[in-house]
Tab-separated table of C-alpha atoms in Angstrom:
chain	number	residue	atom	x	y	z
V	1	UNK	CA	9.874	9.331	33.436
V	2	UNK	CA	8.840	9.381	29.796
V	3	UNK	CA	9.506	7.050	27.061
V	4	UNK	CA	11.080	8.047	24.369
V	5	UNK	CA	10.935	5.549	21.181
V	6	UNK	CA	13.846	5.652	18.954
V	7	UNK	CA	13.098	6.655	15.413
V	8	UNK	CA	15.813	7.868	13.950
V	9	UNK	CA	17.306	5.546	11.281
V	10	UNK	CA	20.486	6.979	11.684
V	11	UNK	CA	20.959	5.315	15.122
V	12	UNK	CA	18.865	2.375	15.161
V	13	UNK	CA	18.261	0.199	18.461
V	14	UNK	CA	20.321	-2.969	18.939
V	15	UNK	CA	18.888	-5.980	20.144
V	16	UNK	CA	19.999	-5.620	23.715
V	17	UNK	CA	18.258	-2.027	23.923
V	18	UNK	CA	15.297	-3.391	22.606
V	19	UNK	CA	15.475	-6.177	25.340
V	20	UNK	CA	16.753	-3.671	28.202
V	21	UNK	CA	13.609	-1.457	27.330
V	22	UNK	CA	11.377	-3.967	27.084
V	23	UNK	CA	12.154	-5.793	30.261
V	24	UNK	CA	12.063	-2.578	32.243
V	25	UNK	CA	8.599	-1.926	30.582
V	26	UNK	CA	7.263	-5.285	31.399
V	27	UNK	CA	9.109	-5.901	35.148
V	28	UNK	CA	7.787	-2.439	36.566
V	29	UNK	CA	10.915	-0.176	35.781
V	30	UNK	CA	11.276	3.072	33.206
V	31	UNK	CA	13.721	4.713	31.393
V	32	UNK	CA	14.720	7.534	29.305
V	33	UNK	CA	17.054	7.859	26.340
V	34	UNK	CA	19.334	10.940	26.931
V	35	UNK	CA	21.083	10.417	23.475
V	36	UNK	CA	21.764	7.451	21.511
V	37	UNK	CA	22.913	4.609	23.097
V	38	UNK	CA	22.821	6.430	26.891
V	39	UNK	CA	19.835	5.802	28.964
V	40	UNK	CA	18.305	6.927	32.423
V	41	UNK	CA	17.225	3.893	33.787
V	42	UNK	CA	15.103	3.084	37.083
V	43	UNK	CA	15.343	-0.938	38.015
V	44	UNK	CA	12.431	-2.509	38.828
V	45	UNK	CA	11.728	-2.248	42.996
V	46	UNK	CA	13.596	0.841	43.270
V	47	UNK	CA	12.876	4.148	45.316
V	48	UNK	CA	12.107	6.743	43.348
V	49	UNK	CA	14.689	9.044	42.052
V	50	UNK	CA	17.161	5.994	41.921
V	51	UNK	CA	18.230	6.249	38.325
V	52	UNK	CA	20.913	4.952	36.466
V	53	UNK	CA	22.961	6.031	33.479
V	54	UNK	CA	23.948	3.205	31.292
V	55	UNK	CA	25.343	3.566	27.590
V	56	UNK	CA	25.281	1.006	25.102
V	57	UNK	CA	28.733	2.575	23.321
V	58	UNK	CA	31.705	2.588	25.005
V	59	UNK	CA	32.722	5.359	22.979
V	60	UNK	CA	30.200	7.775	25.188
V	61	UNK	CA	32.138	6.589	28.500
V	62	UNK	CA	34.150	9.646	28.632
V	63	UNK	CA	31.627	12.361	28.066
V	64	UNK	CA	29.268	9.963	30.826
V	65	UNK	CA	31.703	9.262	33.309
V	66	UNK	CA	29.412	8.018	36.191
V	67	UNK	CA	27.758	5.692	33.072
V	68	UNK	CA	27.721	1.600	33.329
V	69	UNK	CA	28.837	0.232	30.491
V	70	UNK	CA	25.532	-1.742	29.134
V	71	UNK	CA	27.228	-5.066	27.073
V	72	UNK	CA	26.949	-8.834	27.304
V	73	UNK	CA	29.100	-10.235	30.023
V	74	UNK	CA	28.645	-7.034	32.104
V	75	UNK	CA	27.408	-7.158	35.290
V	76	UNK	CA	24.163	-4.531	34.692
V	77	UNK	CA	22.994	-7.009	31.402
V	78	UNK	CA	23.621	-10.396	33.529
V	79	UNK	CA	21.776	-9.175	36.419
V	80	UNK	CA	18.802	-8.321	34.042
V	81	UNK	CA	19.092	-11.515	32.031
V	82	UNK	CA	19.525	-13.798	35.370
V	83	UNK	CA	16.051	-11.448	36.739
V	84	UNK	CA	13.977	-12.071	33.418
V	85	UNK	CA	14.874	-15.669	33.161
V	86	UNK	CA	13.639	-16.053	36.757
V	87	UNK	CA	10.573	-14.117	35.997
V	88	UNK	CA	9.915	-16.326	32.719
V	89	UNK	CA	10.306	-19.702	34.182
V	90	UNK	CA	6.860	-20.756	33.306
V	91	UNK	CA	4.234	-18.936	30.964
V	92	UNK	CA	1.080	-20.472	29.055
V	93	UNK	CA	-0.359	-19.004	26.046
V	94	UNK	CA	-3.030	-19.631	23.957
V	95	UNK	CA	-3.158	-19.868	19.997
V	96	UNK	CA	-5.348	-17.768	18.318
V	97	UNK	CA	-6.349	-16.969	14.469
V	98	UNK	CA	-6.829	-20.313	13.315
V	99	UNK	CA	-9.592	-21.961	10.944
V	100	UNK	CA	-11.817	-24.462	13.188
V	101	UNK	CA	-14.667	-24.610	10.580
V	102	UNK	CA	-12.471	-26.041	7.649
V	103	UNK	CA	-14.417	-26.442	4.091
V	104	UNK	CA	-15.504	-30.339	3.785
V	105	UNK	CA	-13.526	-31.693	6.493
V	106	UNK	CA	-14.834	-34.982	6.276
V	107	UNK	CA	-13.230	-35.589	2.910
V	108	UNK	CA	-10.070	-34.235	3.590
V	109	UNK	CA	-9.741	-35.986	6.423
V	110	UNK	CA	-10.660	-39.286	4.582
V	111	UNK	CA	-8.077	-38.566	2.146
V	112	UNK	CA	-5.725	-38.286	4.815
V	113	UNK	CA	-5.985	-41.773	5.759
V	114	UNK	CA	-5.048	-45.572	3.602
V	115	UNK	CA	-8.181	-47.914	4.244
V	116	UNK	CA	-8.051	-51.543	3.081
V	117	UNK	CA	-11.467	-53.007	1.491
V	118	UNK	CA	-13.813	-53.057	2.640
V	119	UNK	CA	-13.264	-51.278	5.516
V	120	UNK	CA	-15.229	-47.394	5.137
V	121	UNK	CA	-14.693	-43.957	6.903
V	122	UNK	CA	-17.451	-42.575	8.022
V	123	UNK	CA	-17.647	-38.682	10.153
V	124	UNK	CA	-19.916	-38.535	13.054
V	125	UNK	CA	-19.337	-35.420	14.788
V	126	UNK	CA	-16.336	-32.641	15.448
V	127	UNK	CA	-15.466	-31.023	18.877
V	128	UNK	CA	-13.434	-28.095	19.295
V	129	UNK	CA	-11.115	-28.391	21.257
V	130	UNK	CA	-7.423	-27.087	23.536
V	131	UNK	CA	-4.783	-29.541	22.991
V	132	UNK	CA	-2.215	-28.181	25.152
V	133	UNK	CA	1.697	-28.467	24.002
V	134	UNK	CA	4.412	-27.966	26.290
V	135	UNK	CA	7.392	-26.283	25.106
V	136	UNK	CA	10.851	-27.014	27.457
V	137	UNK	CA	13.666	-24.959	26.973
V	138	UNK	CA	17.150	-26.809	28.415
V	139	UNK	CA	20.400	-25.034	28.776
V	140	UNK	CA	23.272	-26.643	27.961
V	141	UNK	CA	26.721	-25.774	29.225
V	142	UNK	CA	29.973	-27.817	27.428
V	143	UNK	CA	33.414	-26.909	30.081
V	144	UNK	CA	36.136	-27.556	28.831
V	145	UNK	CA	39.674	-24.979	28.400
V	146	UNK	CA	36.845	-22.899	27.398
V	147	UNK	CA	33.093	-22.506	28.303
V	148	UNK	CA	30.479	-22.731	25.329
V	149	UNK	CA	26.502	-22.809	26.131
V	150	UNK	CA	23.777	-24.073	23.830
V	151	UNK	CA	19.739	-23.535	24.343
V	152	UNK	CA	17.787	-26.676	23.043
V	153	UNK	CA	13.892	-26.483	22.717
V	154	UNK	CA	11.966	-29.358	22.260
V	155	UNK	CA	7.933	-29.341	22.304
V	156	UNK	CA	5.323	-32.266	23.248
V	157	UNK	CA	2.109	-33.065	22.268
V	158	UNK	CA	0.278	-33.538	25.910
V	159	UNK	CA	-2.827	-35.642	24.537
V	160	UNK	CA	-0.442	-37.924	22.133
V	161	UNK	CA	2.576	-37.987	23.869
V	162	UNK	CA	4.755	-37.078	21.260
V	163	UNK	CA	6.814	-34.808	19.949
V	164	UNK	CA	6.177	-31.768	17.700
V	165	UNK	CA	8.527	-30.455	15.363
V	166	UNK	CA	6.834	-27.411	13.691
V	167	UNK	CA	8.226	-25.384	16.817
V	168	UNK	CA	8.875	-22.369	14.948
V	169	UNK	CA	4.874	-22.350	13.882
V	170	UNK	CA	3.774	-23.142	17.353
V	171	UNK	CA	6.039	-19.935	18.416
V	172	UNK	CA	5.034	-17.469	16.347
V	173	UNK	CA	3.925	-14.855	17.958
V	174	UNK	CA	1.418	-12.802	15.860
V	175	UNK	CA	-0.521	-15.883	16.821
V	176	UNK	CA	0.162	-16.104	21.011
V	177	UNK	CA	-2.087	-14.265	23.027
V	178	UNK	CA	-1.729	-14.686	27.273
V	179	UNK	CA	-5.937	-14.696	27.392
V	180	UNK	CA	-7.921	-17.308	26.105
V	181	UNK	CA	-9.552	-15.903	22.757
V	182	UNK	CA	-12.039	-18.520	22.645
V	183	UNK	CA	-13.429	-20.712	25.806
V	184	UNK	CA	-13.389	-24.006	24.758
V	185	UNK	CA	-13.030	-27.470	27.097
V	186	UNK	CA	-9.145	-28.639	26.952
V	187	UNK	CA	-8.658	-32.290	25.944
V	188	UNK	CA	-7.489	-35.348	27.995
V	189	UNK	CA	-4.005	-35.061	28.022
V	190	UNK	CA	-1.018	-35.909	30.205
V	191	UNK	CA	0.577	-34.057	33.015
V	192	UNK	CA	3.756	-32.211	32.850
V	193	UNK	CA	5.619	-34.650	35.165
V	194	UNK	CA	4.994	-37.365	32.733
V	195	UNK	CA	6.218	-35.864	29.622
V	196	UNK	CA	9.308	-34.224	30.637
V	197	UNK	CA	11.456	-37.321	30.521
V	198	UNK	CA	11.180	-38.042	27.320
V	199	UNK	CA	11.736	-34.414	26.425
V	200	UNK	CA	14.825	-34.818	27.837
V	201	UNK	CA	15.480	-37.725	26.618
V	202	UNK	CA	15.006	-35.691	23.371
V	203	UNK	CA	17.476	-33.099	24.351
V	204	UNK	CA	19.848	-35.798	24.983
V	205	UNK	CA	20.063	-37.055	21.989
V	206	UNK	CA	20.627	-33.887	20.314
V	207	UNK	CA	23.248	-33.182	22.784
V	208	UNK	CA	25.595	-36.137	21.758
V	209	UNK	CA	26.194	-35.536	18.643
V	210	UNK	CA	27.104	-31.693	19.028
V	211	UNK	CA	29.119	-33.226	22.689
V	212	UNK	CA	31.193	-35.525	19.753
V	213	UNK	CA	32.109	-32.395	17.678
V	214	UNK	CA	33.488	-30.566	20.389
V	215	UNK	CA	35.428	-33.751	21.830
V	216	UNK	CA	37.262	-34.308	18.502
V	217	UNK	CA	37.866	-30.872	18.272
V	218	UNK	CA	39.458	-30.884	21.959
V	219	UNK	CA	41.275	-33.976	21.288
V	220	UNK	CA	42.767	-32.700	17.497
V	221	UNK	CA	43.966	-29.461	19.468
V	222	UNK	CA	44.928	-31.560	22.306
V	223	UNK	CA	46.973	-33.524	20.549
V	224	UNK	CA	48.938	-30.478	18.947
V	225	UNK	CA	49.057	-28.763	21.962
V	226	UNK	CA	50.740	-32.080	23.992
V	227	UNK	CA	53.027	-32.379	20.968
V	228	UNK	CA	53.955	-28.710	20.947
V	229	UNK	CA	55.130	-29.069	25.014
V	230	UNK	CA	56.580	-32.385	24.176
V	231	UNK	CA	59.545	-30.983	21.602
V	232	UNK	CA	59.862	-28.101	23.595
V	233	UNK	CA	61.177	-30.513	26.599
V	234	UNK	CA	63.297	-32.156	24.240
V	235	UNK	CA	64.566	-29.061	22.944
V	236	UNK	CA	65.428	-28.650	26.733
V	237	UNK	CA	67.359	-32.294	26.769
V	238	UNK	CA	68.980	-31.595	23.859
V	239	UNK	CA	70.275	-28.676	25.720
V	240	UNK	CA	71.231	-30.310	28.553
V	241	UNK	CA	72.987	-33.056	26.172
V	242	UNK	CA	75.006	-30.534	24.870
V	243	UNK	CA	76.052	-28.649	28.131
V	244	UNK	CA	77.126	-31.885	28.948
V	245	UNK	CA	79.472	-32.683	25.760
V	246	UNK	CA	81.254	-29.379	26.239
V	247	UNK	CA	81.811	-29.559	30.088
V	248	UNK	CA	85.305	-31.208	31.078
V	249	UNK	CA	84.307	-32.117	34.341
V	250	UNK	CA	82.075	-35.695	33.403
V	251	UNK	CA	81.601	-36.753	36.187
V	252	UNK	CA	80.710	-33.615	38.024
V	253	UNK	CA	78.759	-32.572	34.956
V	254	UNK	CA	76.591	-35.610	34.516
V	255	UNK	CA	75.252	-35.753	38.215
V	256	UNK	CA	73.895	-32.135	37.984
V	257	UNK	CA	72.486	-32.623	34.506
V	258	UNK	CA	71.009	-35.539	35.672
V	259	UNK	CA	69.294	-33.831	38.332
V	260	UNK	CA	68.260	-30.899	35.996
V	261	UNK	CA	67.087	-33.771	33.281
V	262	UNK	CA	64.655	-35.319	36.235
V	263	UNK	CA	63.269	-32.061	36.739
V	264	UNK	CA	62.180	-31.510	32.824
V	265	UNK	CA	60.859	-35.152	32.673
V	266	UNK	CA	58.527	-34.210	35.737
V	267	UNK	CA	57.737	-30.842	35.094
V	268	UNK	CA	56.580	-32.121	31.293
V	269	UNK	CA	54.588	-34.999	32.756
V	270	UNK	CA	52.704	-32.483	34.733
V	271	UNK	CA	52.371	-29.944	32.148
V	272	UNK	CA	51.066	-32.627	29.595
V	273	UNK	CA	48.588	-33.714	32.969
V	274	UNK	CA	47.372	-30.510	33.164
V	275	UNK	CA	46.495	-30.119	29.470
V	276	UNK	CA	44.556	-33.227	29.340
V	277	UNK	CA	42.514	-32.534	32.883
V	278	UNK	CA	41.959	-29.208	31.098
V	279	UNK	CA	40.680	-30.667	27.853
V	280	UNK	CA	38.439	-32.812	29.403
V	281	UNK	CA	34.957	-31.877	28.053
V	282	UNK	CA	32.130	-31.888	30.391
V	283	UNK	CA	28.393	-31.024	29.719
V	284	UNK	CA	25.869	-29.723	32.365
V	285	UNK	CA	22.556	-29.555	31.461
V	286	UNK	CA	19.342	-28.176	33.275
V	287	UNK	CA	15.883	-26.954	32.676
V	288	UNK	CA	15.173	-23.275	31.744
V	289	UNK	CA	11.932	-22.779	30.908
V	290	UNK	CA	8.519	-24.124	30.467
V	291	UNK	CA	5.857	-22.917	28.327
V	292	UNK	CA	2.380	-24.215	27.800
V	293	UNK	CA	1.366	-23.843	24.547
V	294	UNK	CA	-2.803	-24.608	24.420
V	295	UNK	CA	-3.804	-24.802	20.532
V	296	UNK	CA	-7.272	-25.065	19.350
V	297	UNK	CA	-7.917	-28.793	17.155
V	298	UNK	CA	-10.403	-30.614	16.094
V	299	UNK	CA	-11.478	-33.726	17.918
V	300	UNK	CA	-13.262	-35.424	14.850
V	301	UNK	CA	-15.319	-38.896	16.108
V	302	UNK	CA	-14.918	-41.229	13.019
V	303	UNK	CA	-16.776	-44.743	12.363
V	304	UNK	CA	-15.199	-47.236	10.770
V	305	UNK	CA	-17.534	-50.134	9.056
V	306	UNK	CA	-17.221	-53.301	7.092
V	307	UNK	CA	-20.422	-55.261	6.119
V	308	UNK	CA	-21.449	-57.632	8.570
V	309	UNK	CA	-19.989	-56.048	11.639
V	310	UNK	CA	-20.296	-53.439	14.603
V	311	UNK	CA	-18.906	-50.272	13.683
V	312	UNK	CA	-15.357	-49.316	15.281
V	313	UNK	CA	-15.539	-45.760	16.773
V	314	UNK	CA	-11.372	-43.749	16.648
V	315	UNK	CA	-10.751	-40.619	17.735
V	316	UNK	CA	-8.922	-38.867	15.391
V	317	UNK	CA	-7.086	-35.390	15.740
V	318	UNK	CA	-7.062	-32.948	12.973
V	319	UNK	CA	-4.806	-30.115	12.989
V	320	UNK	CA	-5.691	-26.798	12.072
V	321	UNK	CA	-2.229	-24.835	11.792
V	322	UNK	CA	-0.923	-27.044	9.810
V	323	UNK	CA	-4.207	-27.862	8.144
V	324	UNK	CA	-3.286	-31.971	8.323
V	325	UNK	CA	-4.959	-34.838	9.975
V	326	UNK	CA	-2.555	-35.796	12.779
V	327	UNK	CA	-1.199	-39.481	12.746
V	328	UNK	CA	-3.460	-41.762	15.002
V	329	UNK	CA	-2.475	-44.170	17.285
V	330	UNK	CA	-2.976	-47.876	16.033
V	331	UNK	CA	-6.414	-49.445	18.896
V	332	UNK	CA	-4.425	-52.311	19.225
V	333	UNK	CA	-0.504	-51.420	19.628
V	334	UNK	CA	-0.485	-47.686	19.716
V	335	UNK	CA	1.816	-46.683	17.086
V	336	UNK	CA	0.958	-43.820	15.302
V	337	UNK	CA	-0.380	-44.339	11.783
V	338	UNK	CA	-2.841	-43.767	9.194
V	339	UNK	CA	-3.362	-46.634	7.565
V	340	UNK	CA	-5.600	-49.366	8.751
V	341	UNK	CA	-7.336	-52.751	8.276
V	342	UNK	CA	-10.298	-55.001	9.153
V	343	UNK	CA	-9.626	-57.849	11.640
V	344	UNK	CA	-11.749	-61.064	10.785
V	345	UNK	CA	-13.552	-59.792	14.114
V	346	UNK	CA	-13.884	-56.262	12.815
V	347	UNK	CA	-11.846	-54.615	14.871
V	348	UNK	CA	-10.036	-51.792	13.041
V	349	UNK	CA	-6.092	-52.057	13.799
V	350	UNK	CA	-3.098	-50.960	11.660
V	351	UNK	CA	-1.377	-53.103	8.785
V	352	UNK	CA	1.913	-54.026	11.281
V	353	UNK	CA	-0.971	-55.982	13.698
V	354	UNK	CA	-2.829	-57.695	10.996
V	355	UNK	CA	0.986	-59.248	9.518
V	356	UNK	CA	2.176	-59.917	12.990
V	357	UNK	CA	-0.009	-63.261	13.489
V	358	UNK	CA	0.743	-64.570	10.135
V	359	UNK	CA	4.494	-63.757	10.762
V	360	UNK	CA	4.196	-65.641	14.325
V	361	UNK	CA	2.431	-69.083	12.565
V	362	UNK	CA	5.150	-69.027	9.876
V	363	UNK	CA	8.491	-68.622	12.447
V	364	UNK	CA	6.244	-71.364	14.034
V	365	UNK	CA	6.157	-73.785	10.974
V	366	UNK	CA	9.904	-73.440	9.901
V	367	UNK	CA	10.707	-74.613	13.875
């Protein structure tokens, strides 16, 4: 079958062509564009000769009769969705085209970091290096009276632990290639198992805040909805009320009415159930996809002197797509930082541990 790429600007491709034709290319199918909008398709795993007519315009349905209609929601484009996403549940890349010979590193990095006197910075020798980044991609689903889905991403830093948040940058793709384009040792770093509670975790917390929006919008409709139904049974009452004014028969009248008025009151106490089971929000989430990310950096091996003393030794991190020295985790607590201080023993440790002694004698003295 031969491939025919659309050109004409007077019918450009839609983002679900482009996607059906470039599935079919990469899963081991073909196709053919008859016209605009109508393809000859051949689904991956098919015999030979099996085509398929699909149109993108519904408009073409009459003069292709034996054509599937080819929208979101449709059974063709769900099956091919649900098949890719099973295809792409895991994928590494590597990051190429970056600088890993920047111009006088050493003093950018030292102007990177806050050292107190008379504590120095001194470079002793750079490593390239893969720092691998794993990219997890959660889907979301909020059920309610309707059905809404969300995809989340969130991306962590396997040497550091911690999260990135230039994710767009990371995911560029002029810059991902599926090959290694330079063979270099991958740093110590921590296994996917490890990190991917505290990516969700992540997730989590970005799914409360959008969960709160839709549960005050489901109770604000709720509430006009339940209030709607509720004069509408009253309206029915007051019906009832009236029947029973204009009926001579009292006594006759009021048993039946009161038999009809026990009906509303239940029927309205199960409508009014219903609507709240039905507004109910619930929120299902689950793992899509994982990507690993593995970007070349820097390992830079720093000393650290004062006079007098042993020279500390830090590995520090410096990143090259961002072109910024990447925050380093405090020797003695391990929060990231990049300022740091001069113990009386020399040991190089961030300004929170040098206060927290003199904090600890002073709560002491007060007691």
């Amino acid at each position: 079958m031969v491939e025919v790429i659309n050109n004409d600007p007077l019918h450009p491709s839609s983002p679900l062509e482009e996607f059906v034709r470039r599935y079919l290319e990469t899963a081991g199918g073909a196709w053919d564009e008859v016209e605009p909008q109508v393809y000859d398709v051949m689904l991956p795993g098919e015999a030979p000769g099996g085509l398929l007519r699909i149109t993108f315009d519904p408009e073409a349905l009459p003069e292709h009769p034996g054509a599937q209609l080819a929208s979101f929601g449709t059974p063709f484009i769900d099956r091919l969705l649900a098949d890719a996403v099973e295809r792409g549940r895991s994928a590494q890349f590597y990051l190429a085209g970056l600088n890993l010979a920047p111009h006088d590193l050493a003093t950018r990095v030292r102007r990177s970091l806050t050292l107190a006197p008379p504590l120095e910075f001194r470079l002793e020798r750079v490593r390239a290096l893969y720092f691998p980044v794993a990219v997890f991609w959660f889907h979301a689903e909020f059920v309610s009276d309707q059905k809404e889905q969300e995809n989340l991403a969130v991306a962590i830093d396997l040497h550091y632990g911690r999260e990135v948040r230039h994710l767009d940058q990371l995911l560029d793709h002029s810059r991902l290639l599926e090959q290694p384009p330079l063979w270099l040792p991958e740093a110590r770093r921590s296994s996917l198992a490890a990190v991917y509670p505290p990516a969700r975790e992540q997730v989590l917390r970005s799914l409360a805040p959008m969960a709160g929006v839709r549960q005050r919008d489901l109770a604000e409709r709720l509430e006009r909805q339940v209030a709607r139904m509720r004069r509408y049974y009253a309206d029915l009452r007051e019906e009832l009320e009236e029947q029973r004014r204009r009926t001579r028969d009292k006594d006759e009248a009021a048993e039946r009415l009161a038999s009809r008025r026990v009906a509303i009151d239940r029927e309205e106490q199960v409508r009014v159930a219903e609507l709240r089971q039905k507004s109910t929000l619930r929120v299902h989430l689950r793992l899509l996809q994982v990507a690993m990310i593995r970007q070349p950096k820097l390992l830079v091996h720093a000393l650290f002197t004062t006079p007098d003393r042993e020279p500390s030794r830090l590995e520090l991190v410096w990143d090259p797509l961002l072109e910024v020295l990447e925050a380093v985790p405090c020797p003695e607590c391990g929060r990231p930082t990049y300022a740091f201080e001069a113990t009386r023993q020399g040991r190089v440790v961030c300004p929170a541990c040098i206060a927290r002694p003199v904090e600890a004698l002073s709560r002491r003295g007060r007691r």
